[in-house]
Coordinates of N, CA and C and ligand atoms in Angstrom, one line a residue:
M1 N -6.6 18.4 4.3 CA -7.3 17.8 3.1 C -7.3 18.3 1.8
A2 N -6.9 17.5 0.7 CA -6.9 18.2 -0.6 C -8.3 17.8 -1.3
D3 N -8.8 18.9 -1.6 CA -10.1 18.8 -2.1 C -10.5 18.0 -3.4
D4 N -9.4 17.8 -4.4 CA -9.6 17.0 -5.5 C -9.0 15.5 -5.3
C5 N -8.8 15.0 -3.9 CA -8.4 13.7 -3.4 C -9.2 12.8 -3.0
I6 N -9.6 11.6 -3.9 CA -10.5 10.6 -3.4 C -10.5 10.0 -2.1
F7 N -9.1 9.8 -1.7 CA -8.8 9.2 -0.5 C -9.2 10.2 0.8
C8 N -8.7 11.4 0.3 CA -9.3 12.6 1.7 C -10.7 12.5 1.7
R9 N -11.3 12.4 0.8 CA -12.7 12.5 0.7 C -13.3 11.0 1.5
I10 N -12.8 10.1 1.1 CA -13.1 8.9 2.1 C -12.8 9.1 3.5
V11 N -11.7 9.6 3.9 CA -11.4 9.8 5.2 C -12.5 10.8 5.7
A12 N -12.9 11.7 5.0 CA -14.0 12.6 5.5 C -15.4 12.1 5.6
G13 N -15.3 11.0 5.2 CA -16.8 10.3 4.9 C -17.7 11.0 3.8
E14 N -17.0 11.7 2.9 CA -17.8 12.1 1.6 C -17.9 11.2 0.6
L15 N -17.2 10.3 0.4 CA -17.3 9.2 -0.5 C -17.3 7.9 0.5
P16 N -18.2 6.9 -0.1 CA -18.4 5.6 0.7 C -17.1 4.8 0.5
A17 N -16.9 4.0 1.5 CA -15.8 2.9 1.5 C -16.2 2.1 2.5
E18 N -15.6 0.5 2.3 CA -15.7 -0.5 3.5 C -14.6 -0.5 4.1
R19 N -14.8 0.2 5.3 CA -13.7 0.6 6.1 C -13.8 -0.8 6.9
V20 N -12.5 -1.3 7.4 CA -12.2 -2.3 8.0 C -11.4 -2.3 9.4
Q21 N -10.7 -1.0 9.3 CA -9.9 -0.8 10.5 C -9.5 0.7 10.6
E22 N -9.4 1.3 11.9 CA -9.3 2.7 11.9 C -8.4 3.0 13.2
D23 N -7.8 4.0 13.3 CA -7.1 4.4 14.6 C -7.0 5.9 14.4
E24 N -6.3 6.6 15.3 CA -6.2 8.2 15.3 C -5.6 8.6 14.0
H25 N -4.6 7.8 13.6 CA -3.7 8.4 12.5 C -4.2 7.8 11.1
T26 N -4.6 6.5 11.1 CA -4.9 5.9 9.7 C -6.5 5.4 9.6
I27 N -6.6 5.0 8.3 CA -7.9 4.2 8.0 C -7.5 2.9 7.0
A28 N -8.2 2.2 7.1 CA -8.0 1.1 5.9 C -9.4 0.4 5.7
F29 N -9.3 0.5 4.0 CA -10.7 0.2 3.6 C -10.6 -0.8 2.4
M30 N -11.7 -1.4 2.1 CA -11.3 -2.3 0.8 C -10.9 -1.7 -0.4
D31 N -10.0 -2.4 -1.2 CA -9.9 -1.7 -2.6 C -10.9 -2.2 -3.5
L32 N -11.5 -1.1 -4.3 CA -12.4 -1.3 -5.2 C -12.2 -2.2 -6.3
N33 N -10.8 -2.4 -6.6 CA -10.5 -3.5 -7.6 C -9.6 -4.3 -7.0
P34 N -10.3 -5.3 -6.3 CA -9.3 -6.4 -5.7 C -8.5 -7.3 -6.6
W35 N -7.2 -7.5 -6.1 CA -6.5 -8.6 -6.6 C -6.5 -9.7 -6.1
T36 N -7.0 -9.9 -4.8 CA -7.5 -11.0 -4.4 C -8.4 -10.8 -3.2
R37 N -9.1 -11.8 -2.8 CA -10.1 -11.5 -1.8 C -9.7 -10.8 -0.5
G38 N -10.2 -9.8 -0.3 CA -9.9 -9.2 1.1 C -8.7 -8.0 0.7
H39 N -8.1 -7.9 -0.6 CA -7.2 -6.7 -0.8 C -7.8 -5.4 -0.3
A40 N -6.9 -4.5 0.7 CA -7.2 -3.4 1.1 C -6.2 -2.2 1.2
L41 N -6.5 -1.2 1.5 CA -5.5 -0.1 1.4 C -5.5 0.6 2.8
V42 N -4.3 0.9 3.2 CA -4.1 1.6 4.4 C -3.8 2.9 4.2
I43 N -4.2 4.0 4.7 CA -3.8 5.4 4.4 C -3.7 6.0 5.6
P44 N -2.8 7.1 5.7 CA -2.7 8.1 6.7 C -4.0 9.1 6.5
R45 N -4.7 9.3 7.7 CA -5.6 10.4 7.5 C -5.2 11.6 6.9
R46 N -4.1 12.2 7.2 CA -3.4 13.3 6.7 C -3.0 13.4 5.2
H47 N -3.3 14.1 4.5 CA -2.8 14.1 2.9 C -1.4 14.0 2.9
S48 N -0.9 13.2 2.1 CA 0.4 13.6 1.3 C 0.5 12.8 0.2
K49 N 1.3 13.2 -0.6 CA 1.2 12.6 -2.2 C 1.6 11.3 -2.2
N50 N 2.9 11.0 -1.8 CA 3.4 9.5 -1.9 C 4.4 9.5 -0.9
L51 N 5.3 8.4 -1.1 CA 6.4 8.1 -0.4 C 7.4 9.0 -0.2
Y52 N 7.7 9.9 -1.4 CA 8.8 11.0 -1.1 C 8.2 12.0 -0.3
E53 N 6.9 12.0 0.0 CA 6.4 13.3 0.7 C 5.9 13.0 2.1
V54 N 5.5 11.5 2.2 CA 4.9 11.3 3.5 C 5.7 11.7 4.5
P55 N 5.1 12.2 5.8 CA 6.0 12.7 6.9 C 6.4 11.2 7.3
E56 N 7.7 11.2 8.2 CA 8.1 9.7 8.6 C 7.1 9.4 9.6
E57 N 6.4 10.3 10.5 CA 5.6 9.9 11.4 C 4.3 9.2 10.9
D58 N 3.7 9.8 10.0 CA 2.7 9.2 9.0 C 2.9 7.7 8.5
L59 N 4.1 7.6 8.0 CA 4.8 6.5 7.4 C 4.7 5.3 8.7
R60 N 5.4 5.6 9.7 CA 5.3 4.7 10.7 C 3.9 4.2 11.2
H61 N 2.9 5.1 11.4 CA 1.5 4.8 11.8 C 1.0 4.0 10.8
T62 N 1.2 4.1 9.3 CA 0.7 3.3 8.3 C 1.2 2.0 8.2
A63 N 2.5 2.0 8.3 CA 3.2 0.5 8.4 C 2.6 -0.3 9.5
S64 N 2.6 0.4 10.7 CA 2.2 -0.3 11.9 C 0.6 -0.9 11.7
A65 N -0.1 0.1 10.9 CA -1.7 -0.4 10.6 C -1.7 -1.4 9.9
A66 N -0.7 -1.5 8.8 CA -0.5 -2.5 7.6 C -0.3 -3.8 8.4
K67 N 0.5 -4.0 9.3 CA 0.9 -5.0 10.1 C -0.3 -5.7 10.7
H68 N -1.1 -4.8 11.6 CA -2.1 -5.2 12.4 C -3.1 -5.8 11.3
L69 N -3.4 -5.0 10.3 CA -4.3 -5.8 9.1 C -4.0 -7.0 8.8
A70 N -2.6 -7.1 8.5 CA -2.2 -8.4 8.0 C -2.6 -9.6 9.0
E71 N -2.4 -9.1 10.3 CA -2.6 -10.2 11.1 C -4.2 -10.5 11.3
R72 N -5.0 -9.2 11.1 CA -6.5 -9.6 10.9 C -6.8 -10.5 9.7
M73 N -6.3 -10.4 8.7 CA -6.4 -11.0 7.4 C -5.9 -12.5 7.7
R74 N -4.9 -12.8 8.4 CA -4.6 -14.2 8.5 C -5.7 -14.7 9.5
D75 N -6.0 -14.0 10.6 CA -6.9 -14.9 11.5 C -8.4 -14.7 11.0
R76 N -8.8 -13.7 10.2 CA -10.0 -13.8 10.1 C -10.7 -14.3 8.4
L77 N -9.5 -14.1 7.5 CA -9.8 -14.5 6.1 C -9.1 -16.0 5.9
G78 N -8.0 -16.3 7.2 CA -7.5 -17.5 6.6 C -6.4 -17.5 5.5
C79 N -5.8 -16.4 5.2 CA -5.0 -16.3 4.1 C -3.7 -16.8 4.4
D80 N -2.9 -17.5 3.3 CA -1.7 -18.1 3.5 C -0.4 -17.4 3.6
G81 N -0.7 -15.9 3.2 CA 0.3 -15.1 3.2 C 0.1 -13.7 2.9
I82 N 0.8 -12.7 2.7 CA 0.5 -11.3 2.6 C 1.6 -10.6 1.8
N83 N 1.1 -9.9 0.7 CA 2.0 -8.8 -0.1 C 1.9 -7.3 0.5
L84 N 2.8 -6.6 1.0 CA 2.7 -5.2 1.0 C 3.2 -4.6 -0.3
L85 N 2.3 -3.4 -0.8 CA 2.7 -3.0 -2.0 C 2.6 -1.4 -1.9
N86 N 3.6 -0.6 -2.1 CA 3.4 0.9 -2.5 C 3.9 1.2 -3.8
A87 N 3.1 2.1 -4.3 CA 3.4 2.8 -5.5 C 3.9 4.2 -5.5
C88 N 4.9 4.5 -6.0 CA 5.3 5.9 -5.7 C 5.7 6.5 -7.2
E89 N 5.1 7.2 -7.7 CA 5.0 8.1 -9.0 C 4.3 7.1 -10.0
P90 N 4.0 7.6 -11.0 CA 3.1 6.9 -12.1 C 4.0 5.7 -12.7
A91 N 5.7 6.0 -13.1 CA 6.3 5.1 -13.3 C 6.4 4.0 -12.6
A92 N 5.8 3.9 -11.3 CA 5.8 2.8 -10.4 C 4.4 2.3 -10.1
W93 N 3.5 2.8 -11.1 CA 2.1 2.4 -11.2 C 1.3 3.1 -10.2
Q94 N 1.8 4.3 -9.6 CA 0.6 5.0 -8.7 C -0.2 5.8 -9.6
T95 N -1.6 5.4 -8.8 CA -2.8 6.0 -9.7 C -3.4 6.9 -8.8
V96 N -3.3 6.9 -7.7 CA -4.0 7.7 -6.8 C -3.0 8.3 -5.8
F97 N -3.0 9.8 -5.7 CA -1.8 10.5 -5.2 C -2.3 10.9 -3.9
H98 N -2.6 10.1 -3.0 CA -2.6 10.0 -1.5 C -2.1 8.7 -1.1
F99 N -0.8 8.9 -0.3 CA 0.0 7.9 0.0 C -0.8 6.5 0.7
H100 N -0.4 5.5 0.1 CA -1.3 4.3 0.5 C -0.5 3.3 0.6
I101 N -0.7 2.1 1.4 CA 0.1 0.8 1.3 C -1.1 -0.1 1.1
H102 N -0.9 -1.0 0.0 CA -1.8 -2.0 -0.5 C -1.5 -3.1 0.4
V103 N -2.5 -3.9 1.1 CA -2.1 -5.0 2.1 C -3.1 -6.2 1.3
I104 N -2.4 -7.1 0.6 CA -2.9 -8.1 -0.3 C -2.9 -9.4 0.4
P105 N -4.0 -10.1 0.8 CA -3.9 -11.3 1.3 C -3.5 -12.3 0.4
R106 N -2.6 -13.3 0.4 CA -2.3 -14.4 -0.6 C -2.8 -15.8 -0.4
Y107 N -3.3 -16.5 -1.1 CA -3.9 -17.7 -0.9 C -2.7 -18.8 -1.8
A108 N -2.7 -19.9 -1.2 CA -1.9 -20.8 -2.0 C -2.2 -20.9 -3.3
D109 N -3.7 -21.0 -3.5 CA -4.0 -21.4 -4.8 C -4.6 -20.1 -5.7
D110 N -4.1 -18.9 -5.4 CA -4.6 -17.7 -6.0 C -3.9 -17.8 -7.4
P111 N -4.5 -16.6 -8.4 CA -3.9 -16.8 -9.9 C -2.7 -15.7 -9.8
L112 N -2.4 -15.0 -8.7 CA -1.3 -13.9 -9.1 C 0.3 -14.4 -9.4
R113 N 0.8 -13.8 -10.3 CA 2.2 -14.3 -10.7 C 2.9 -13.1 -10.7
L114 N 4.3 -13.2 -10.4 CA 5.2 -12.2 -10.7 C 5.2 -11.6 -11.9
P115 N 5.1 -10.1 -12.0 CA 5.0 -9.7 -13.6 C 6.4 -9.5 -14.3
V116 N 7.4 -10.2 -13.7 CA 8.9 -10.1 -14.1 C 9.4 -11.6 -13.7
Q117 N 10.5 -11.7 -14.6 CA 11.4 -13.1 -14.2 C 12.9 -12.5 -14.0
P118 N 13.1 -12.6 -12.7 CA 14.3 -11.6 -12.2 C 15.5 -12.8 -12.8
E119 N 16.4 -11.7 -13.3 CA 17.8 -12.4 -13.8 C 18.9 -11.9 -12.9
Q120 N 19.8 -12.8 -12.6 CA 20.8 -12.5 -11.8 C 21.8 -11.4 -12.3
A121 N 22.3 -10.4 -11.8 CA 23.2 -9.3 -12.3 C 24.7 -9.8 -12.2
S122 N 25.5 -9.2 -13.0 CA 26.9 -9.4 -13.0 C 27.5 -8.7 -11.6
R123 N 28.6 -9.2 -11.0 CA 29.2 -8.5 -9.9 C 29.4 -7.0 -10.4
E124 N 29.8 -6.7 -11.6 CA 30.2 -5.5 -12.1 C 29.0 -4.4 -12.2
E125 N 27.9 -5.1 -12.5 CA 26.6 -4.5 -12.4 C 26.3 -3.9 -11.0
L126 N 26.3 -4.9 -10.3 CA 25.9 -4.6 -8.9 C 26.9 -3.8 -8.3
G127 N 28.1 -4.1 -8.4 CA 29.2 -3.0 -7.8 C 29.0 -1.7 -8.1
A128 N 28.7 -1.4 -9.6 CA 28.4 -0.1 -10.1 C 27.5 0.7 -9.5
V129 N 26.2 -0.1 -9.5 CA 24.9 0.6 -9.0 C 25.1 0.9 -7.5
A130 N 25.8 0.0 -6.9 CA 25.9 0.2 -5.4 C 26.9 1.4 -5.2
T131 N 28.0 1.7 -6.1 CA 28.9 2.9 -5.5 C 27.9 4.2 -6.0
E132 N 26.9 4.2 -7.0 CA 26.1 5.2 -7.3 C 25.4 5.5 -6.1
L133 N 25.0 4.4 -5.5 CA 24.0 4.8 -4.5 C 24.5 5.3 -3.2
R134 N 25.7 4.7 -2.9 CA 26.5 5.0 -1.5 C 27.0 6.5 -1.7
G135 N 27.3 7.0 -3.2 CA 27.6 8.2 -3.5 C 28.6 8.9 -2.6
Ligands
5GP1 P1 -2.2 2.8 -6.8 O1 -2.7 2.6 -8.3 O2 -2.0 4.3 -6.5 O3 -1.2 2.0 -6.1 O4 -3.5 2.2 -6.0 C1 -4.7 2.9 -6.0 C2 -5.7 1.8 -5.7 O5 -6.8 2.5 -5.1 C3 -6.3 0.9 -7.1 O6 -6.0 -0.4 -6.5 C4 -7.8 1.0 -7.2 O7 -8.4 0.2 -7.3 C5 -8.2 1.8 -5.8 N1 -9.2 2.6 -5.8 C6 -9.4 3.8 -6.8 N2 -10.4 4.7 -6.4 C7 -11.0 4.1 -5.4 C8 -12.3 4.4 -4.5 O8 -12.9 5.3 -5.0 N3 -12.6 3.6 -3.7 C9 -11.6 2.5 -3.2 N4 -12.2 1.9 -2.2 N5 -10.7 2.1 -4.1 C10 -10.2 2.8 -5.0
ZN2 ZN1 -5.7 12.9 0.0

């Protein structure tokens, strides 16, 4: 447990949270500032900072719990779809530094819109970045 981590304190029961699902390795609770009705966070009980540092075992358990929660949202809340979101580092909007996956129920008439308008890249650009990645 990291003493200065609010999510570790939620796991320990030191801070209140509306828990909706738990197992040996993970807990899920409602996000304090929901993007849509039912927006929740799934976290491993064990502290790690983010996607770069989370042990693969915790990543697997958390992804699996996110799937179960998505199905629960479909069945109990009647949502029309789900977005999974993970933010890794401040440049990617991470604000709480205990690995978590947002599980965001989506409704056909909800107001969320993509924050970007993707534009098709040229074959040269795609080839160049792919070459860099394959390294
Ligand atoms: P991030 O920005 O790191 O991807 O996500 C952090 C999320 O945690 C945010 O959506 C924020 O609303 C939520 N959050 C921050 N503090 C608390 C808290 O004390 N309790 C709960 N339930 N959610 C929190
Ligand atoms: Zn933590």
